[in-house]
């Protein structure tokens, strides 16, 4: 396809990509979105679009023979993971040495599989992480715009206090409080009106039916229902699915050509397209965008990319852990999959931690409290290009996760001491209490102001942009998608005002 047919090309369809697609479409620019995953729209023969966490099938994971859930065992028993047929399922676990990264695959990217927690970071920490970004504009314009578009809301507190579905969160709150720690409500993109109807038995259950990491059949305002629906509504945006961008090159006339492999549901490449465009927006996520640019630099198709491409990666200091409760303090057999509370000790300068109070929706009483702690781990990883594998490889040592574990341990030792409780050692496939060898929040690789200018314009390459989580240098202190969305809004406002992105 020539650049006349495709003025703007967007790679990926997660947060950064979806914002780009909508704002380009609204500006009247014909835009093609390339997404390697499926469109998750049609129910299968069983009547659902997605499978639940407790009964995973081929739709659960991206070309795996067995599911690879973050909690792999229970009471050390291998009862959680199931054999499946390889298929373009919705959740991927990308394995690097000492660090696995969970990402969403499909139209909507991470929004399909994530917990929907929509937090705006504390302003002081945002400024510390991205000092080159005008915080007044972010907090006055772009964060509010992102939250409005994403449909962010907070759970009605009277319902939270009374429903059995959040007993686990109330128990964890009381235990944090006993240790002198503050708990906050975290906003969400899940529709709490819908959730209350689920509880009342008047709507089909989703959050209350153990659905989340393999997709929610109802209730969650994922990007396909917000930004991407609006993008398609402009009439200028088209999405190609099961299409994986592989290579990027630039012609003498300044247009970009992207090599795109089309795959079928077995993963076989059925065709390869060369798609030319005037402006190229990379929204393939921290791993995807970094790999595309690193490969382009190292194979010489975009040789002028600077040395910052591949640097500044972090997993937002993610650590998962469980605590064992006393038998007289049950967390409930009924647990909503959508987290709505967090222990907020970020202002503790000696040991900042923001710990999401996570569900363990097993359908039976587990006497466990689960958390995803976000810590201020200063360690950063670097990607290098492995020519033999034609892939970006993350260089991350086990020792680089140690500061995150120490921070989480410091906070939860306090919670355990105050409640005379211990950790759970049976959840992560061995006897560890802390899992810091996987993350949900990959950030960095093409950091704003280093690999790009202050607006995501890739250094040295006009009309080539990064719009996703790879812009954030490894840490943002809270769950990241609101920040990714708001930064993409800021980029698109600037780019559409200043750059000739082609009509
Ligand atoms: P994102 O990863 O969303 O999208 C990238 C897209 O590009 C994907 O659809 C991918 O398939 C596609 N792609 C990649 N390479 C490609 C290629 N070469 N060609 C074509 N397409 C390609 N965050 C939060 O704020 N609150 C929360 O509650 C949670 N919870 C959570 C739970 C779980 C299980 C996970 C895995 C993640 C979360 N997150 C989260 C993290 C959040 O989902 C994540 O930060 C964002 O989705 C990242 O947005 P991006 O725009 O960077 O990329």
Coordinates of C-alpha atoms and ligand atoms in Angstrom, one line a residue:
X1 CA 0.0 0.0 0.0
X2 CA 1.3 3.5 -0.8
X3 CA 1.6 6.4 1.6
X4 CA -1.2 8.1 -0.2
X5 CA -3.6 5.3 0.9
X6 CA -2.3 5.3 4.5
X7 CA -1.3 8.8 5.6
X8 CA -1.0 7.6 9.3
X9 CA -0.1 4.1 10.6
X10 CA -0.5 3.2 14.2
X11 CA 1.2 0.0 15.5
X12 CA -0.7 -1.6 18.4
X13 CA -4.1 -0.9 19.9
X14 CA -3.4 -0.4 23.6
X15 CA -3.6 2.9 25.5
X16 CA -1.1 5.0 23.6
X17 CA -2.2 3.6 20.2
X18 CA -5.9 4.1 20.9
X19 CA -5.4 7.7 21.8
X20 CA -3.3 8.3 18.7
X21 CA -6.0 6.6 16.5
X22 CA -8.8 8.6 17.9
X23 CA -7.1 12.0 17.7
X24 CA -5.8 11.3 14.1
X25 CA -9.3 10.2 13.0
X26 CA -10.9 13.2 14.5
X27 CA -8.4 15.4 12.7
X28 CA -9.7 13.9 9.4
X29 CA -6.5 11.9 8.8
X30 CA -7.0 8.4 7.3
X31 CA -5.4 6.0 9.8
X32 CA -4.6 2.3 9.8
X33 CA -4.1 0.5 13.0
X34 CA -2.1 -2.8 13.0
X35 CA -2.7 -5.2 15.9
X36 CA -1.1 -8.6 16.3
X37 CA -3.9 -10.0 18.4
X38 CA -7.5 -10.8 17.7
X39 CA -10.6 -8.7 17.8
X40 CA -12.4 -9.9 20.9
X41 CA -16.0 -9.5 19.9
X42 CA -17.7 -12.7 18.9
X43 CA -18.8 -15.3 21.5
X44 CA -17.5 -18.8 20.9
X45 CA -19.7 -21.9 20.8
X46 CA -20.0 -21.7 24.6
X47 CA -21.6 -18.3 24.3
X48 CA -18.8 -16.2 25.8
X49 CA -16.1 -14.0 24.3
X50 CA -13.5 -14.6 27.1
X51 CA -12.9 -17.5 29.4
X52 CA -12.6 -17.1 33.2
X53 CA -9.5 -17.5 35.4
X54 CA -10.8 -20.7 37.0
X55 CA -11.7 -22.4 33.7
X56 CA -9.1 -21.3 31.2
X57 CA -9.2 -22.5 27.6
X58 CA -7.3 -21.7 24.4
X59 CA -8.6 -18.1 24.5
X60 CA -6.6 -17.5 27.7
X61 CA -3.1 -17.2 26.5
X62 CA -1.0 -16.1 23.5
X63 CA 0.2 -19.3 21.8
X64 CA 1.0 -21.5 24.9
X65 CA 0.5 -25.2 25.5
X66 CA -0.3 -24.6 29.2
X67 CA -1.6 -21.5 31.0
X68 CA 1.0 -19.5 32.9
X69 CA -1.0 -17.7 35.6
X70 CA 0.8 -15.4 38.0
X71 CA -0.3 -17.4 40.9
X72 CA 0.8 -20.8 39.8
X73 CA 0.1 -23.0 42.9
X74 CA -2.2 -23.1 45.9
X75 CA -1.1 -25.0 49.0
X76 CA 1.8 -25.9 46.7
X77 CA -0.6 -27.9 44.5
X78 CA -0.4 -27.4 40.7
X79 CA -4.2 -26.9 40.6
X80 CA -4.2 -23.5 38.8
X81 CA -2.7 -24.0 35.4
X82 CA -4.3 -26.0 32.6
X83 CA -3.2 -27.5 29.3
X84 CA -4.5 -25.5 26.4
X85 CA -4.2 -25.6 22.6
X86 CA -1.9 -22.9 21.2
X87 CA -4.0 -20.0 19.9
X88 CA -3.8 -16.2 19.8
X89 CA -5.3 -15.9 23.3
X90 CA -5.6 -12.6 25.1
X91 CA -2.8 -12.7 27.7
X92 CA 0.8 -13.2 27.0
X93 CA 3.7 -13.9 29.3
X94 CA 6.8 -12.8 27.6
X95 CA 9.8 -14.5 29.2
X96 CA 13.1 -12.8 29.7
X97 CA 15.9 -14.0 32.1
X98 CA 14.8 -13.2 35.6
X99 CA 11.8 -11.2 34.5
X100 CA 8.5 -12.3 32.8
X101 CA 6.3 -9.6 31.5
X102 CA 2.5 -10.0 31.3
X103 CA 0.9 -8.1 28.4
X104 CA -2.5 -8.1 26.7
X105 CA -3.0 -9.2 23.1
X106 CA -5.9 -8.1 21.0
X107 CA -7.8 -5.0 20.0
X108 CA -7.5 -2.9 23.2
X109 CA -4.1 -4.3 24.3
X110 CA -3.6 -4.3 28.1
X111 CA -7.1 -2.9 28.7
X112 CA -8.6 -6.4 27.9
X113 CA -6.7 -8.2 30.6
X114 CA -6.0 -5.6 33.3
X115 CA -7.7 -4.9 36.6
X116 CA -9.1 -1.6 35.4
X117 CA -7.4 0.4 38.3
X118 CA -7.2 3.9 37.0
X119 CA -4.9 6.0 39.2
X120 CA -3.5 9.4 38.6
X121 CA 0.0 9.5 40.1
X122 CA 0.9 11.9 42.9
X123 CA 2.0 15.1 41.3
X124 CA 5.3 15.3 43.1
X125 CA 6.4 11.9 42.0
X126 CA 5.2 12.5 38.4
X127 CA 7.5 15.6 38.3
X128 CA 10.4 13.6 39.8
X129 CA 10.0 10.9 37.1
X130 CA 9.3 13.2 34.1
X131 CA 10.8 16.6 35.0
X132 CA 10.7 17.8 31.4
X133 CA 6.9 17.6 31.2
X134 CA 4.8 20.6 32.2
X135 CA 2.9 19.3 35.3
X136 CA 0.3 22.1 35.1
X137 CA -0.7 21.0 31.7
X138 CA -0.8 17.4 32.7
X139 CA -2.8 17.9 35.9
X140 CA -5.0 20.7 34.4
X141 CA -5.7 19.2 31.0
X142 CA -4.4 15.8 30.1
X143 CA -5.0 13.7 33.2
X144 CA -8.6 15.0 33.4
X145 CA -9.1 14.4 29.6
X146 CA -7.7 10.8 29.9
X147 CA -9.9 10.0 32.9
X148 CA -13.0 11.4 31.2
X149 CA -12.4 9.4 28.1
X150 CA -11.5 6.2 30.0
X151 CA -14.7 6.4 32.1
X152 CA -12.9 6.4 35.5
X153 CA -15.1 6.3 38.6
X154 CA -14.9 5.3 42.3
X155 CA -16.9 2.5 43.9
X156 CA -19.9 3.8 45.9
X157 CA -18.6 3.6 49.5
X158 CA -21.9 2.4 51.1
X159 CA -22.0 -0.6 48.7
X160 CA -18.3 -1.3 49.3
X161 CA -18.9 -1.3 53.1
X162 CA -21.8 -3.7 52.9
X163 CA -21.2 -6.2 50.1
X164 CA -19.7 -9.6 50.7
X165 CA -17.8 -9.3 47.4
X166 CA -15.3 -6.8 49.0
X167 CA -15.0 -8.5 52.4
X168 CA -11.4 -9.3 51.4
X169 CA -10.6 -5.6 50.9
X170 CA -12.2 -4.6 54.2
X171 CA -10.2 -7.3 56.0
X172 CA -7.0 -6.1 54.4
X173 CA -7.9 -2.5 55.2
X174 CA -8.4 -3.3 58.9
X175 CA -5.1 -5.1 59.0
X176 CA -3.2 -2.2 57.4
X177 CA -4.9 0.2 59.8
X178 CA -3.7 -1.9 62.7
X179 CA -0.1 -1.3 61.4
X180 CA -0.8 2.4 61.2
X181 CA -1.0 2.4 57.4
X182 CA -3.4 4.4 55.3
X183 CA -5.7 2.7 52.8
X184 CA -7.3 4.6 49.9
X185 CA -10.0 3.9 47.3
X186 CA -8.5 3.5 43.8
X187 CA -10.7 4.7 40.9
X188 CA -11.6 2.1 38.2
X189 CA -12.9 1.8 34.7
X190 CA -15.2 -1.0 35.8
X191 CA -18.9 0.0 35.8
X192 CA -19.9 -0.3 39.4
X193 CA -23.6 0.1 38.6
X194 CA -23.2 -3.1 36.5
X195 CA -21.3 -4.8 39.3
X196 CA -24.1 -4.0 41.8
X197 CA -26.6 -5.6 39.3
X198 CA -24.3 -8.7 39.1
X199 CA -24.4 -8.9 42.9
X200 CA -28.2 -8.5 42.9
X201 CA -28.5 -11.3 40.3
X202 CA -30.0 -9.1 37.6
X203 CA -27.0 -9.0 35.3
X204 CA -24.6 -11.7 34.0
X205 CA -21.7 -11.9 36.3
X206 CA -18.2 -11.0 35.2
X207 CA -16.1 -9.3 37.9
X208 CA -18.1 -11.5 40.3
X209 CA -17.5 -14.6 38.2
X210 CA -13.7 -14.8 38.4
X211 CA -13.1 -13.0 35.1
X212 CA -10.2 -10.6 34.7
X213 CA -6.8 -11.6 33.5
X214 CA -8.2 -13.6 30.6
X215 CA -10.7 -10.8 29.8
X216 CA -14.0 -9.6 31.2
X217 CA -17.2 -10.5 29.3
X218 CA -19.1 -7.6 30.9
X219 CA -18.7 -4.5 32.9
X220 CA -15.2 -3.3 32.1
X221 CA -14.8 -0.2 29.9
X222 CA -11.9 -1.6 28.0
X223 CA -10.5 0.5 25.1
X224 CA -12.6 -1.2 22.5
X225 CA -15.6 0.4 24.2
X226 CA -14.1 3.8 24.7
X227 CA -11.2 5.3 22.7
X228 CA -11.2 2.7 19.9
X229 CA -15.0 2.8 19.5
X230 CA -14.7 6.6 19.1
X231 CA -11.8 6.2 16.7
X232 CA -13.8 3.9 14.5
X233 CA -16.7 6.3 14.8
X234 CA -14.7 9.1 13.1
X235 CA -15.0 7.0 9.9
X236 CA -11.3 7.6 9.2
X237 CA -9.8 4.7 11.2
X238 CA -9.4 1.1 10.1
X239 CA -8.0 -1.8 12.3
X240 CA -6.2 -4.8 10.9
X241 CA -6.0 -7.7 13.3
X242 CA -3.7 -10.7 13.5
X243 CA -1.1 -8.4 11.8
X244 CA 2.3 -8.2 13.4
X245 CA 4.7 -5.4 12.5
X246 CA 8.2 -6.7 12.0
X247 CA 10.4 -4.1 10.3
X248 CA 10.4 -0.4 9.8
X249 CA 12.4 1.5 7.1
X250 CA 12.4 5.0 5.8
X251 CA 12.5 6.0 2.1
X252 CA 14.4 8.9 0.6
X253 CA 11.1 10.9 0.4
X254 CA 10.7 10.7 4.2
X255 CA 7.8 8.1 4.2
X256 CA 8.0 5.0 6.4
X257 CA 7.4 1.5 5.2
X258 CA 6.4 -1.1 7.8
X259 CA 6.7 -4.9 7.0
X260 CA 3.7 -6.6 8.5
X261 CA 3.2 -10.4 8.9
X262 CA -0.4 -11.5 8.8
X263 CA -0.9 -14.6 10.9
X264 CA -3.6 -17.2 11.3
X265 CA -5.0 -18.7 14.5
X266 CA -2.2 -21.3 14.4
X267 CA 0.4 -18.6 14.4
X268 CA 1.5 -19.3 10.8
X269 CA 2.4 -16.4 8.6
X270 CA -0.1 -16.4 5.8
X271 CA 1.0 -13.2 4.0
X272 CA 3.5 -10.3 4.4
X273 CA 2.4 -6.8 3.6
X274 CA 4.6 -3.7 3.0
X275 CA 2.6 -0.7 4.2
X276 CA 3.9 2.8 3.5
X277 CA 2.8 5.8 5.5
X278 CA 3.6 9.5 6.0
X279 CA 3.5 9.4 9.8
X280 CA 4.1 6.4 12.0
X281 CA 2.9 6.1 15.6
X282 CA 4.3 3.3 17.7
X283 CA 1.9 2.0 20.4
X284 CA 3.1 -1.6 20.6
X285 CA 3.8 -1.2 24.4
X286 CA 7.1 -1.0 26.2
X287 CA 8.3 -4.4 24.9
X288 CA 6.8 -4.1 21.4
X289 CA 7.8 -0.6 20.6
X290 CA 11.3 -1.0 22.0
X291 CA 11.9 -4.2 20.0
X292 CA 10.7 -2.6 16.8
X293 CA 13.1 0.4 17.2
X294 CA 16.0 -1.6 18.5
X295 CA 15.7 -4.0 15.6
X296 CA 15.5 -1.1 13.2
X297 CA 18.7 0.5 14.6
X298 CA 20.7 -2.7 14.9
X299 CA 19.7 -4.1 11.4
X300 CA 20.4 -0.7 9.9
X301 CA 17.0 0.2 8.6
X302 CA 16.8 3.2 10.9
X303 CA 20.5 3.6 11.6
X304 CA 20.2 7.1 13.1
X305 CA 18.2 6.0 16.1
X306 CA 20.2 7.1 19.2
X307 CA 21.8 5.0 22.0
X308 CA 18.8 5.6 24.3
X309 CA 16.6 3.2 22.4
X310 CA 16.5 0.1 24.6
X311 CA 17.4 1.8 27.8
X312 CA 15.6 2.8 31.0
X313 CA 13.3 -0.2 31.4
X314 CA 11.6 -1.1 34.7
X315 CA 8.7 -3.1 35.9
X316 CA 7.3 -0.3 38.1
X317 CA 8.8 -2.1 41.1
X318 CA 6.1 -4.7 41.0
X319 CA 6.1 -7.4 43.7
X320 CA 3.3 -9.8 44.3
X321 CA 2.8 -11.4 47.7
X322 CA 0.2 -13.1 49.9
X323 CA -0.4 -13.0 53.6
X324 CA -2.1 -15.8 55.7
X325 CA -5.0 -14.8 57.8
X326 CA -6.2 -16.3 61.0
X327 CA -9.2 -18.7 60.7
X328 CA -11.4 -16.2 62.5
X329 CA -10.7 -13.6 59.9
X330 CA -11.9 -15.0 56.6
X331 CA -11.6 -13.0 53.3
X332 CA -14.7 -14.6 51.8
X333 CA -15.4 -17.2 49.1
X334 CA -17.0 -14.5 47.1
X335 CA -14.4 -11.9 45.8
X336 CA -14.8 -9.3 43.1
X337 CA -11.9 -9.5 40.7
X338 CA -11.7 -5.7 40.4
X339 CA -9.4 -4.2 43.0
X340 CA -10.8 -0.9 44.5
X341 CA -8.5 -0.3 47.5
X342 CA -4.7 0.1 48.0
X343 CA -2.4 0.7 50.9
X344 CA -0.9 4.1 50.2
X345 CA 2.5 4.6 51.9
X346 CA 4.1 6.4 49.0
X347 CA 4.7 9.5 51.1
X348 CA 7.0 7.5 53.4
X349 CA 10.3 8.8 52.0
X350 CA 12.3 6.0 53.5
X351 CA 10.3 3.2 52.0
X352 CA 7.6 4.3 49.5
X353 CA 5.1 1.6 48.6
X354 CA 1.7 1.7 46.9
X355 CA 0.1 -1.8 47.4
X356 CA -3.0 -2.7 45.5
X357 CA -5.2 -4.9 47.6
X358 CA -5.8 -7.7 45.1
X359 CA -8.5 -10.4 45.1
X360 CA -7.9 -14.1 45.3
X361 CA -11.1 -15.2 43.6
X362 CA -10.8 -19.0 44.1
X363 CA -14.5 -19.5 44.8
X364 CA -13.7 -20.9 48.2
X365 CA -12.3 -19.4 51.4
X366 CA -8.5 -19.1 51.1
X367 CA -7.7 -17.3 54.3
X368 CA -5.3 -15.3 52.2
X369 CA -4.8 -11.6 51.5
X370 CA -3.1 -10.9 48.1
X371 CA -1.3 -7.7 47.1
X372 CA 0.4 -6.3 44.1
X373 CA 3.0 -3.9 45.6
X374 CA 4.4 -1.0 43.5
X375 CA 7.8 0.0 44.9
X376 CA 10.3 2.6 44.0
X377 CA 13.0 0.2 42.6
X378 CA 15.8 2.4 41.2
X379 CA 17.2 -0.5 39.1
X380 CA 16.8 -0.2 35.3
X381 CA 17.2 -2.9 32.6
X382 CA 18.5 -2.5 29.1
X383 CA 17.4 -4.3 25.9
X384 CA 19.9 -5.7 23.5
X385 CA 19.2 -7.0 20.0
X386 CA 19.8 -10.8 19.6
X387 CA 20.4 -11.2 15.9
X388 CA 20.1 -15.0 16.0
X389 CA 16.6 -14.7 17.5
X390 CA 15.8 -11.5 15.7
X391 CA 14.5 -10.3 19.1
X392 CA 15.1 -7.8 21.8
X393 CA 16.4 -9.4 25.0
X394 CA 16.0 -7.8 28.3
X395 CA 19.1 -7.7 30.5
X396 CA 17.8 -8.0 34.1
X397 CA 19.5 -9.8 36.9
X398 CA 17.7 -11.4 39.9
X399 CA 19.6 -8.9 42.1
X400 CA 17.9 -6.0 40.3
X401 CA 14.5 -7.2 41.8
X402 CA 16.0 -7.2 45.4
X403 CA 15.2 -3.6 46.2
X404 CA 11.6 -4.1 45.3
X405 CA 11.3 -7.2 47.5
X406 CA 13.0 -5.4 50.4
X407 CA 10.6 -2.5 50.1
X408 CA 7.5 -4.7 50.0
X409 CA 8.9 -6.8 52.9
X410 CA 9.5 -3.8 55.0
X411 CA 5.9 -2.7 54.7
X412 CA 4.3 -6.1 55.0
X413 CA 6.5 -7.1 57.9
X414 CA 4.7 -4.2 59.7
X415 CA 1.3 -5.5 58.7
X416 CA 2.2 -9.0 59.9
X417 CA 3.7 -7.8 63.2
X418 CA 0.6 -5.8 64.0
X419 CA -1.8 -8.6 63.2
X420 CA 0.4 -11.6 64.4
X421 CA 0.2 -13.1 60.9
X422 CA 2.7 -14.6 58.4
X423 CA 3.3 -14.6 54.7
X424 CA 1.9 -17.3 52.3
X425 CA 4.7 -19.5 50.9
X426 CA 2.6 -21.7 48.7
X427 CA 1.4 -19.4 45.9
X428 CA 4.3 -19.0 43.4
X429 CA 5.3 -22.5 42.5
X430 CA 8.0 -22.9 45.2
X431 CA 8.4 -21.5 48.7
X432 CA 8.9 -17.9 48.0
X433 CA 6.8 -15.3 49.8
X434 CA 7.5 -12.6 47.3
X435 CA 7.3 -12.8 43.5
X436 CA 9.3 -10.1 41.8
X437 CA 10.3 -12.1 38.7
X438 CA 7.3 -11.1 36.8
X439 CA 5.5 -7.8 36.3
X440 CA 2.3 -6.3 35.1
X441 CA 3.6 -2.8 34.5
X442 CA 6.4 -2.8 31.9
X443 CA 7.6 0.8 31.5
X444 CA 10.5 2.3 29.5
X445 CA 12.8 1.3 26.7
X446 CA 12.2 4.6 24.6
X447 CA 12.2 7.2 27.3
X448 CA 10.6 10.6 26.8
X449 CA 13.2 13.3 26.4
X450 CA 16.0 10.8 25.7
X451 CA 15.1 8.4 22.9
X452 CA 12.5 11.0 21.8
X453 CA 11.9 14.7 22.3
X454 CA 9.7 15.9 25.1
X455 CA 6.6 15.0 23.1
X456 CA 7.4 11.5 21.9
X457 CA 8.9 12.5 18.5
X458 CA 11.7 9.9 17.9
X459 CA 15.1 11.6 17.8
X460 CA 16.4 11.9 14.2
X461 CA 13.2 10.7 12.5
X462 CA 10.6 13.3 11.5
X463 CA 7.0 12.0 11.7
X464 CA 8.0 8.9 13.7
X465 CA 6.4 8.9 17.2
X466 CA 6.2 6.8 20.4
X467 CA 2.9 7.0 22.3
X468 CA 3.0 4.2 24.8
X469 CA 4.4 3.0 28.1
X470 CA 7.9 2.8 26.7
X471 CA 8.1 6.6 27.2
X472 CA 8.0 6.3 31.1
X473 CA 11.4 5.6 32.6
X474 CA 10.7 2.4 34.5
X475 CA 8.5 3.7 37.4
X476 CA 5.5 5.8 38.0
X477 CA 4.5 4.9 41.5
X478 CA 0.9 3.8 40.7
X479 CA -0.8 1.5 38.2
X480 CA 0.3 3.1 34.9
X481 CA -2.5 3.2 32.2
X482 CA -3.9 6.6 33.1
X483 CA -0.5 8.2 32.9
X484 CA 0.2 6.4 29.5
X485 CA -3.1 7.7 28.2
X486 CA -2.6 11.3 29.5
X487 CA 0.9 11.5 28.0
X488 CA -0.5 10.2 24.7
X489 CA -3.2 12.9 24.7
X490 CA -0.4 15.5 25.3
X491 CA 1.6 14.1 22.4
X492 CA -1.3 14.1 20.0
X493 CA -2.4 17.6 20.9
X494 CA 1.1 18.9 20.2
X495 CA 1.8 16.8 17.1
X496 CA -1.5 17.6 15.4
X497 CA -1.0 21.4 16.1
X498 CA 2.6 21.5 15.0
X499 CA 3.6 18.7 12.7
X500 CA 2.5 18.0 9.1
X501 CA 1.3 14.4 9.7
X502 CA -0.3 14.1 6.4
X503 CA -3.8 14.3 5.1
Ligands
LIG1 P1 -0.4 -2.2 25.6 O1 0.5 -3.3 26.0 O2 -1.7 -1.9 26.3 O3 -0.7 -2.4 24.0 C1 0.2 -2.8 23.1 C2 -0.5 -3.5 22.0 O4 0.4 -3.6 20.8 C3 -1.0 -4.9 22.3 O5 -2.3 -5.0 21.9 C4 0.0 -5.8 21.5 O6 -0.7 -7.0 21.1 C5 0.3 -4.9 20.3 N1 1.6 -5.2 19.7 C6 2.7 -5.4 20.3 N2 3.7 -5.6 19.4 C7 3.1 -5.5 18.2 C8 3.6 -5.6 16.8 N3 4.9 -5.9 16.5 N4 2.7 -5.5 15.8 C9 1.4 -5.3 16.1 N5 0.9 -5.2 17.3 C10 1.7 -5.3 18.3 N6 -2.5 -1.0 34.6 C11 -3.3 -0.1 35.3 O7 -3.1 1.1 35.2 N7 -4.3 -0.6 36.1 C12 -4.5 -1.9 36.3 O8 -5.4 -2.4 37.0 C13 -3.6 -2.8 35.6 N8 -3.7 -4.2 35.8 C14 -3.0 -5.1 35.0 C15 -3.2 -6.4 35.0 C16 -2.6 -7.3 34.1 C17 -2.8 -8.8 34.2 C18 -1.7 -6.8 33.2 C19 -1.0 -7.6 32.2 C20 -1.5 -5.4 33.1 C21 -2.1 -4.5 34.0 N9 -1.9 -3.2 34.0 C22 -2.7 -2.3 34.7 C23 -0.9 -2.6 33.0 C24 -1.5 -1.9 31.8 O9 -2.4 -2.8 31.2 C25 -0.4 -1.5 30.8 O10 0.4 -0.6 31.5 C26 -0.9 -0.9 29.6 O11 -1.8 -1.7 28.9 C27 0.2 -0.5 28.7 O12 -0.3 0.3 27.6 P2 0.5 0.5 26.3 O13 -0.2 1.5 25.5 O14 1.9 0.9 26.6 O15 0.6 -0.9 25.6

